[in-house]
Amino acid sequence: EVQLLESGGGLVQPGGSLRLSCAASGFTFSSSAMSWVRQAPGKGLEWVATITGSGGSTSYADSVKGRFTISRDNSKNTLYLQMTSLRAEDTAVYYCGKDDGYSDSSGPVTSWVDYWGQGTLVTVSS
Amino acid sequence: SYLLTQPPSVSVAPGTTATIPCGGNNIGANSVHWYQQMPGQAPLLVVYDDDDRPSGIPERFSGSNSGNTATLTITRVEAGDEADYYCQVWDSRSDHWVFGGGTKLTVL
């Protein structure tokens, strides 16, 4: 059974930093790309970042690029999101997700989240 | 950047069919995925790659995608289907995921 358990959320002041973790089990972690998706209170889903299975490639939403860093430790089956220079608008529930998708001869075709964690709340406020 | 447009709400009576559209420029050229989110819960994948269903998702849930609109269809709607539904694509030009704004399905 695939399980994803986020931790590390909490209250942080504007300009502060926080590191989220996502402990994974039930699948071959190093073979799966992983993503973070967030949801501000009462709002919709917003993609934050994605990392390949090896950790060699990452991509970020424009809203967090240069402030957030996605990484992984395949020896610990754990995904991370290092968040710096936090702003009030970063307040949200942060979900980690196991990605699935496929490629063809031209490269990646599509990807999606096939399993989600339960989320961890990050509140940025003074 | 690529935009996906969903109506904020759709209302249907129990036992009828709900259709939730997701609009985007030439979205038919992309693969579209759909998620269901119950209040206070994490999202759940209900349709992927336009029209495939993960194991455990009822056959009542189906998807289609053509032209500028992708559609999630739920037949024989039940009270338990009441939730927010989001469409999602991977935009190859930006290497970004894009989510629609979400549609709240109300079962009357």
PDB file of C-alpha atoms in Angstrom:
ATOM      1  CA  GLU A   1       0.000   0.000   0.000  1.00  0.00           C
ATOM      2  CA  VAL A   2       1.379   3.386  -1.020  1.00  0.00           C
ATOM      3  CA  GLN A   3       1.689   5.775   1.909  1.00  0.00           C
ATOM      4  CA  LEU A   4       2.883   9.381   1.919  1.00  0.00           C
ATOM      5  CA  LEU A   5       3.205  11.213   5.220  1.00  0.00           C
ATOM      6  CA  GLU A   6       4.037  14.909   5.274  1.00  0.00           C
ATOM      7  CA  SER A   7       5.502  16.717   8.258  1.00  0.00           C
ATOM      8  CA  GLY A   8       7.203  19.986   9.119  1.00  0.00           C
ATOM      9  CA  GLY A   9       4.347  22.425   8.719  1.00  0.00           C
ATOM     10  CA  GLY A  10       3.594  25.143  11.233  1.00  0.00           C
ATOM     11  CA  LEU A  11       3.487  28.859  11.924  1.00  0.00           C
ATOM     12  CA  VAL A  12       6.344  30.961  10.571  1.00  0.00           C
ATOM     13  CA  GLN A  13       6.888  34.698  10.312  1.00  0.00           C
ATOM     14  CA  PRO A  14       7.097  36.479   6.955  1.00  0.00           C
ATOM     15  CA  GLY A  15      10.617  36.215   5.608  1.00  0.00           C
ATOM     16  CA  GLY A  16      11.231  33.031   7.542  1.00  0.00           C
ATOM     17  CA  SER A  17      12.118  29.514   6.426  1.00  0.00           C
ATOM     18  CA  LEU A  18      10.639  26.066   6.849  1.00  0.00           C
ATOM     19  CA  ARG A  19      11.460  22.582   5.598  1.00  0.00           C
ATOM     20  CA  LEU A  20       8.718  20.116   4.783  1.00  0.00           C
ATOM     21  CA  SER A  21       9.305  16.371   4.626  1.00  0.00           C
ATOM     22  CA  CYS A  22       7.316  13.585   3.011  1.00  0.00           C
ATOM     23  CA  ALA A  23       8.056  10.014   4.090  1.00  0.00           C
ATOM     24  CA  ALA A  24       7.140   7.489   1.406  1.00  0.00           C
ATOM     25  CA  SER A  25       6.490   3.758   1.566  1.00  0.00           C
ATOM     26  CA  GLY A  26       4.812   0.987  -0.402  1.00  0.00           C
ATOM     27  CA  PHE A  27       6.535   1.613  -3.742  1.00  0.00           C
ATOM     28  CA  THR A  28      10.005   1.913  -5.279  1.00  0.00           C
ATOM     29  CA  PHE A  29      10.675   5.503  -4.257  1.00  0.00           C
ATOM     30  CA  SER A  30      13.762   6.045  -6.406  1.00  0.00           C
ATOM     31  CA  SER A  31      11.817   5.099  -9.545  1.00  0.00           C
ATOM     32  CA  SER A  32       9.094   7.694  -9.095  1.00  0.00           C
ATOM     33  CA  ALA A  33       9.055  11.384  -9.771  1.00  0.00           C
ATOM     34  CA  MET A  34       7.496  13.293  -6.887  1.00  0.00           C
ATOM     35  CA  SER A  35       5.737  16.619  -6.590  1.00  0.00           C
ATOM     36  CA  TRP A  36       4.474  19.193  -4.122  1.00  0.00           C
ATOM     37  CA  VAL A  37       1.050  20.754  -4.640  1.00  0.00           C
ATOM     38  CA  ARG A  38      -0.456  23.359  -2.328  1.00  0.00           C
ATOM     39  CA  GLN A  39      -3.911  24.678  -1.540  1.00  0.00           C
ATOM     40  CA  ALA A  40      -4.485  28.060   0.080  1.00  0.00           C
ATOM     41  CA  PRO A  41      -7.455  28.246   2.470  1.00  0.00           C
ATOM     42  CA  GLY A  42     -10.690  28.123   0.481  1.00  0.00           C
ATOM     43  CA  LYS A  43      -8.819  28.088  -2.825  1.00  0.00           C
ATOM     44  CA  GLY A  44      -7.939  25.605  -5.548  1.00  0.00           C
ATOM     45  CA  LEU A  45      -4.943  23.392  -6.136  1.00  0.00           C
ATOM     46  CA  GLU A  46      -1.634  24.972  -7.189  1.00  0.00           C
ATOM     47  CA  TRP A  47       1.351  22.979  -8.419  1.00  0.00           C
ATOM     48  CA  VAL A  48       4.563  23.949  -6.610  1.00  0.00           C
ATOM     49  CA  ALA A  49       7.438  21.742  -7.780  1.00  0.00           C
ATOM     50  CA  THR A  50       8.436  18.388  -9.255  1.00  0.00           C
ATOM     51  CA  ILE A  51      11.601  16.291  -9.010  1.00  0.00           C
ATOM     52  CA  THR A  52      12.609  13.259 -11.067  1.00  0.00           C
ATOM     53  CA  GLY A  53      13.259   9.877  -9.465  1.00  0.00           C
ATOM     54  CA  SER A  54      17.029  10.316  -9.526  1.00  0.00           C
ATOM     55  CA  GLY A  55      16.765  13.887  -8.273  1.00  0.00           C
ATOM     56  CA  GLY A  56      18.687  15.076 -11.289  1.00  0.00           C
ATOM     57  CA  SER A  57      15.980  17.337 -12.664  1.00  0.00           C
ATOM     58  CA  THR A  58      13.589  19.735 -10.978  1.00  0.00           C
ATOM     59  CA  SER A  59      10.938  22.217 -12.045  1.00  0.00           C
ATOM     60  CA  TYR A  60       9.161  24.984 -10.136  1.00  0.00           C
ATOM     61  CA  ALA A  61       6.126  27.185 -10.379  1.00  0.00           C
ATOM     62  CA  ASP A  62       7.014  30.789 -11.139  1.00  0.00           C
ATOM     63  CA  SER A  63       5.479  31.834  -7.804  1.00  0.00           C
ATOM     64  CA  VAL A  64       8.112  29.923  -5.798  1.00  0.00           C
ATOM     65  CA  LYS A  65      11.117  29.755  -8.118  1.00  0.00           C
ATOM     66  CA  GLY A  66      14.241  31.040  -6.413  1.00  0.00           C
ATOM     67  CA  ARG A  67      12.659  30.724  -2.933  1.00  0.00           C
ATOM     68  CA  PHE A  68      11.727  27.034  -2.679  1.00  0.00           C
ATOM     69  CA  THR A  69      13.938  23.997  -3.286  1.00  0.00           C
ATOM     70  CA  ILE A  70      12.617  20.482  -3.859  1.00  0.00           C
ATOM     71  CA  SER A  71      14.972  17.603  -3.083  1.00  0.00           C
ATOM     72  CA  ARG A  72      14.920  13.952  -2.142  1.00  0.00           C
ATOM     73  CA  ASP A  73      16.944  11.369  -0.254  1.00  0.00           C
ATOM     74  CA  ASN A  74      16.343   8.028  -1.960  1.00  0.00           C
ATOM     75  CA  SER A  75      18.234   6.195   0.794  1.00  0.00           C
ATOM     76  CA  LYS A  76      15.619   7.445   3.267  1.00  0.00           C
ATOM     77  CA  ASN A  77      12.594   7.331   0.941  1.00  0.00           C
ATOM     78  CA  THR A  78      11.947  10.952   1.788  1.00  0.00           C
ATOM     79  CA  LEU A  79      10.977  14.009  -0.239  1.00  0.00           C
ATOM     80  CA  TYR A  80      11.709  17.534   0.958  1.00  0.00           C
ATOM     81  CA  LEU A  81      10.625  21.086   0.272  1.00  0.00           C
ATOM     82  CA  GLN A  82      12.885  23.798   1.613  1.00  0.00           C
ATOM     83  CA  MET A  83      10.975  27.073   1.750  1.00  0.00           C
ATOM     84  CA  THR A  84      12.701  30.410   2.292  1.00  0.00           C
ATOM     85  CA  SER A  85      11.656  34.069   2.152  1.00  0.00           C
ATOM     86  CA  LEU A  86       8.145  32.988   3.030  1.00  0.00           C
ATOM     87  CA  ARG A  87       5.256  35.315   2.320  1.00  0.00           C
ATOM     88  CA  ALA A  88       1.676  35.490   3.567  1.00  0.00           C
ATOM     89  CA  GLU A  89       0.512  34.185   0.206  1.00  0.00           C
ATOM     90  CA  ASP A  90       2.464  30.970   0.782  1.00  0.00           C
ATOM     91  CA  THR A  91      -0.017  30.059   3.520  1.00  0.00           C
ATOM     92  CA  ALA A  92      -1.557  26.778   2.419  1.00  0.00           C
ATOM     93  CA  VAL A  93      -1.882  23.061   2.962  1.00  0.00           C
ATOM     94  CA  TYR A  94       1.071  21.444   1.220  1.00  0.00           C
ATOM     95  CA  TYR A  95       0.535  18.003  -0.291  1.00  0.00           C
ATOM     96  CA  CYS A  96       3.219  15.678  -1.538  1.00  0.00           C
ATOM     97  CA  GLY A  97       2.333  13.436  -4.423  1.00  0.00           C
ATOM     98  CA  LYS A  98       3.713  10.385  -6.180  1.00  0.00           C
ATOM     99  CA  ASP A  99       3.809  11.035  -9.892  1.00  0.00           C
ATOM    100  CA  ASP A 100       2.915   8.743 -12.750  1.00  0.00           C
ATOM    101  CA  GLY A 101       3.082   9.399 -16.476  1.00  0.00           C
ATOM    102  CA  TYR A 102       4.748   8.350 -19.678  1.00  0.00           C
ATOM    103  CA  SER A 103       7.054   9.430 -22.469  1.00  0.00           C
ATOM    104  CA  ASP A 104       7.429   8.692 -26.162  1.00  0.00           C
ATOM    105  CA  SER A 105      10.320   8.954 -28.576  1.00  0.00           C
ATOM    106  CA  SER A 106      10.086  12.743 -28.419  1.00  0.00           C
ATOM    107  CA  GLY A 107      10.253  12.936 -24.641  1.00  0.00           C
ATOM    108  CA  PRO A 108       7.750  13.380 -21.776  1.00  0.00           C
ATOM    109  CA  VAL A 109       4.109  13.298 -22.835  1.00  0.00           C
ATOM    110  CA  THR A 110       2.209  13.801 -19.611  1.00  0.00           C
ATOM    111  CA  SER A 111       2.221  13.187 -15.856  1.00  0.00           C
ATOM    112  CA  TRP A 112      -0.185  13.231 -12.950  1.00  0.00           C
ATOM    113  CA  VAL A 113      -0.404  12.456  -9.227  1.00  0.00           C
ATOM    114  CA  ASP A 114      -1.619   8.928  -8.605  1.00  0.00           C
ATOM    115  CA  TYR A 115      -1.197   9.027  -4.812  1.00  0.00           C
ATOM    116  CA  TRP A 116      -1.465  11.990  -2.432  1.00  0.00           C
ATOM    117  CA  GLY A 117      -0.393  12.542   1.140  1.00  0.00           C
ATOM    118  CA  GLN A 118      -2.804  14.016   3.681  1.00  0.00           C
ATOM    119  CA  GLY A 119      -1.075  17.390   3.667  1.00  0.00           C
ATOM    120  CA  THR A 120       0.636  19.661   6.175  1.00  0.00           C
ATOM    121  CA  LEU A 121      -0.477  23.210   6.953  1.00  0.00           C
ATOM    122  CA  VAL A 122       1.961  26.088   6.601  1.00  0.00           C
ATOM    123  CA  THR A 123       0.853  29.428   8.018  1.00  0.00           C
ATOM    124  CA  VAL A 124       2.923  32.529   7.311  1.00  0.00           C
ATOM    125  CA  SER A 125       1.934  35.299   9.684  1.00  0.00           C
ATOM    126  CA  SER A 126       3.411  37.714  12.177  1.00  0.00           C
TER     127      SER A 126
ATOM    128  CA  SER B   1       1.176  30.464 -19.414  1.00  0.00           C
ATOM    129  CA  TYR B   2      -1.423  27.833 -20.192  1.00  0.00           C
ATOM    130  CA  LEU B   3      -4.829  28.356 -18.575  1.00  0.00           C
ATOM    131  CA  LEU B   4      -7.561  25.860 -17.724  1.00  0.00           C
ATOM    132  CA  THR B   5     -11.084  27.160 -17.142  1.00  0.00           C
ATOM    133  CA  GLN B   6     -13.756  25.370 -15.100  1.00  0.00           C
ATOM    134  CA  PRO B   7     -17.198  26.595 -14.004  1.00  0.00           C
ATOM    135  CA  PRO B   8     -17.250  27.305 -10.249  1.00  0.00           C
ATOM    136  CA  SER B   9     -20.257  25.083  -9.680  1.00  0.00           C
ATOM    137  CA  VAL B  10     -22.451  22.389 -11.222  1.00  0.00           C
ATOM    138  CA  SER B  11     -25.696  21.136  -9.658  1.00  0.00           C
ATOM    139  CA  VAL B  12     -27.559  17.951 -10.546  1.00  0.00           C
ATOM    140  CA  ALA B  13     -30.259  15.746  -9.078  1.00  0.00           C
ATOM    141  CA  PRO B  14     -29.414  12.287  -7.726  1.00  0.00           C
ATOM    142  CA  GLY B  15     -29.526   9.567 -10.361  1.00  0.00           C
ATOM    143  CA  THR B  16     -28.856  11.956 -13.236  1.00  0.00           C
ATOM    144  CA  THR B  17     -25.651  12.687 -15.160  1.00  0.00           C
ATOM    145  CA  ALA B  18     -23.179  15.418 -14.222  1.00  0.00           C
ATOM    146  CA  THR B  19     -20.844  16.883 -16.821  1.00  0.00           C
ATOM    147  CA  ILE B  20     -17.945  19.052 -15.694  1.00  0.00           C
ATOM    148  CA  PRO B  21     -16.094  20.905 -18.460  1.00  0.00           C
ATOM    149  CA  CYS B  22     -12.478  22.001 -18.487  1.00  0.00           C
ATOM    150  CA  GLY B  23     -11.599  24.534 -21.164  1.00  0.00           C
ATOM    151  CA  GLY B  24      -8.171  25.262 -22.595  1.00  0.00           C
ATOM    152  CA  ASN B  25      -6.616  26.347 -25.874  1.00  0.00           C
ATOM    153  CA  ASN B  26      -6.448  23.178 -28.003  1.00  0.00           C
ATOM    154  CA  ILE B  27      -6.671  21.089 -24.840  1.00  0.00           C
ATOM    155  CA  GLY B  28      -7.451  18.080 -27.040  1.00  0.00           C
ATOM    156  CA  ALA B  29      -3.740  17.966 -27.873  1.00  0.00           C
ATOM    157  CA  ASN B  30      -2.948  17.433 -24.167  1.00  0.00           C
ATOM    158  CA  SER B  31      -3.669  14.568 -21.821  1.00  0.00           C
ATOM    159  CA  VAL B  32      -6.089  15.637 -19.093  1.00  0.00           C
ATOM    160  CA  HIS B  33      -6.366  14.258 -15.577  1.00  0.00           C
ATOM    161  CA  TRP B  34      -9.159  14.712 -13.046  1.00  0.00           C
ATOM    162  CA  TYR B  35      -9.164  14.765  -9.251  1.00  0.00           C
ATOM    163  CA  GLN B  36     -11.978  14.619  -6.718  1.00  0.00           C
ATOM    164  CA  GLN B  37     -11.567  16.404  -3.408  1.00  0.00           C
ATOM    165  CA  MET B  38     -13.983  15.911  -0.539  1.00  0.00           C
ATOM    166  CA  PRO B  39     -14.116  18.637   2.144  1.00  0.00           C
ATOM    167  CA  GLY B  40     -11.114  18.455   4.444  1.00  0.00           C
ATOM    168  CA  GLN B  41      -9.492  15.619   2.511  1.00  0.00           C
ATOM    169  CA  ALA B  42      -6.623  15.180   0.078  1.00  0.00           C
ATOM    170  CA  PRO B  43      -7.424  14.998  -3.634  1.00  0.00           C
ATOM    171  CA  LEU B  44      -8.097  11.623  -5.234  1.00  0.00           C
ATOM    172  CA  LEU B  45      -7.313  10.736  -8.840  1.00  0.00           C
ATOM    173  CA  VAL B  46     -10.510   9.668 -10.629  1.00  0.00           C
ATOM    174  CA  VAL B  47      -9.554   9.873 -14.320  1.00  0.00           C
ATOM    175  CA  TYR B  48      -6.126  10.039 -15.954  1.00  0.00           C
ATOM    176  CA  ASP B  49      -4.878  10.350 -19.520  1.00  0.00           C
ATOM    177  CA  ASP B  50      -8.224  11.737 -20.716  1.00  0.00           C
ATOM    178  CA  ASP B  51     -10.344   8.627 -20.194  1.00  0.00           C
ATOM    179  CA  ASP B  52      -8.631   5.993 -18.029  1.00  0.00           C
ATOM    180  CA  ARG B  53      -9.781   5.111 -14.521  1.00  0.00           C
ATOM    181  CA  PRO B  54      -7.526   4.070 -11.639  1.00  0.00           C
ATOM    182  CA  SER B  55      -8.415   0.798  -9.994  1.00  0.00           C
ATOM    183  CA  GLY B  56     -11.218   1.225  -7.493  1.00  0.00           C
ATOM    184  CA  ILE B  57     -12.862   4.165  -9.251  1.00  0.00           C
ATOM    185  CA  PRO B  58     -16.437   3.320 -10.315  1.00  0.00           C
ATOM    186  CA  GLU B  59     -17.272   3.024 -14.007  1.00  0.00           C
ATOM    187  CA  ARG B  60     -19.730   5.871 -13.436  1.00  0.00           C
ATOM    188  CA  PHE B  61     -16.745   8.209 -13.782  1.00  0.00           C
ATOM    189  CA  SER B  62     -15.494   8.808 -17.318  1.00  0.00           C
ATOM    190  CA  GLY B  63     -13.590  11.420 -19.260  1.00  0.00           C
ATOM    191  CA  SER B  64     -13.347  12.769 -22.778  1.00  0.00           C
ATOM    192  CA  ASN B  65     -11.183  15.364 -24.471  1.00  0.00           C
ATOM    193  CA  SER B  66     -11.463  17.066 -27.836  1.00  0.00           C
ATOM    194  CA  GLY B  67     -10.882  20.472 -29.339  1.00  0.00           C
ATOM    195  CA  ASN B  68     -10.887  23.138 -26.645  1.00  0.00           C
ATOM    196  CA  THR B  69     -12.816  21.229 -23.969  1.00  0.00           C
ATOM    197  CA  ALA B  70     -12.193  18.195 -21.795  1.00  0.00           C
ATOM    198  CA  THR B  71     -15.124  16.778 -19.861  1.00  0.00           C
ATOM    199  CA  LEU B  72     -15.566  14.687 -16.736  1.00  0.00           C
ATOM    200  CA  THR B  73     -18.851  12.793 -16.795  1.00  0.00           C
ATOM    201  CA  ILE B  74     -20.418  11.181 -13.756  1.00  0.00           C
ATOM    202  CA  THR B  75     -23.454   9.011 -14.457  1.00  0.00           C
ATOM    203  CA  ARG B  76     -26.076   7.966 -11.905  1.00  0.00           C
ATOM    204  CA  VAL B  77     -24.859  10.665  -9.545  1.00  0.00           C
ATOM    205  CA  GLU B  78     -24.988   9.856  -5.821  1.00  0.00           C
ATOM    206  CA  ALA B  79     -24.956  12.126  -2.776  1.00  0.00           C
ATOM    207  CA  GLY B  80     -21.471  10.813  -2.027  1.00  0.00           C
ATOM    208  CA  ASP B  81     -20.167  12.311  -5.287  1.00  0.00           C
ATOM    209  CA  GLU B  82     -20.607  15.809  -3.884  1.00  0.00           C
ATOM    210  CA  ALA B  83     -17.092  17.284  -3.949  1.00  0.00           C
ATOM    211  CA  ASP B  84     -14.748  19.650  -5.729  1.00  0.00           C
ATOM    212  CA  TYR B  85     -13.355  18.411  -9.024  1.00  0.00           C
ATOM    213  CA  TYR B  86     -10.137  19.658 -10.636  1.00  0.00           C
ATOM    214  CA  CYS B  87      -8.704  19.097 -14.106  1.00  0.00           C
ATOM    215  CA  GLN B  88      -4.941  19.100 -14.678  1.00  0.00           C
ATOM    216  CA  VAL B  89      -2.513  18.971 -17.593  1.00  0.00           C
ATOM    217  CA  TRP B  90       1.237  18.999 -18.011  1.00  0.00           C
ATOM    218  CA  ASP B  91       2.231  21.970 -20.175  1.00  0.00           C
ATOM    219  CA  SER B  92       5.179  20.816 -22.270  1.00  0.00           C
ATOM    220  CA  ARG B  93       6.170  24.343 -23.281  1.00  0.00           C
ATOM    221  CA  SER B  94       6.836  25.432 -19.710  1.00  0.00           C
ATOM    222  CA  ASP B  95       7.402  22.027 -18.066  1.00  0.00           C
ATOM    223  CA  HIS B  96       4.755  23.105 -15.566  1.00  0.00           C
ATOM    224  CA  TRP B  97       1.664  21.387 -14.248  1.00  0.00           C
ATOM    225  CA  VAL B  98      -1.517  23.441 -14.606  1.00  0.00           C
ATOM    226  CA  PHE B  99      -4.705  22.950 -12.599  1.00  0.00           C
ATOM    227  CA  GLY B 100      -8.140  24.252 -13.421  1.00  0.00           C
ATOM    228  CA  GLY B 101      -9.787  26.425 -10.807  1.00  0.00           C
ATOM    229  CA  GLY B 102     -12.058  23.612  -9.663  1.00  0.00           C
ATOM    230  CA  THR B 103     -15.777  22.902  -9.889  1.00  0.00           C
ATOM    231  CA  LYS B 104     -17.981  22.270  -6.881  1.00  0.00           C
ATOM    232  CA  LEU B 105     -20.473  19.514  -7.651  1.00  0.00           C
ATOM    233  CA  THR B 106     -23.686  19.836  -5.666  1.00  0.00           C
ATOM    234  CA  VAL B 107     -26.166  16.981  -5.558  1.00  0.00           C
ATOM    235  CA  LEU B 108     -29.596  18.509  -5.074  1.00  0.00           C
TER     236      LEU B 108
END
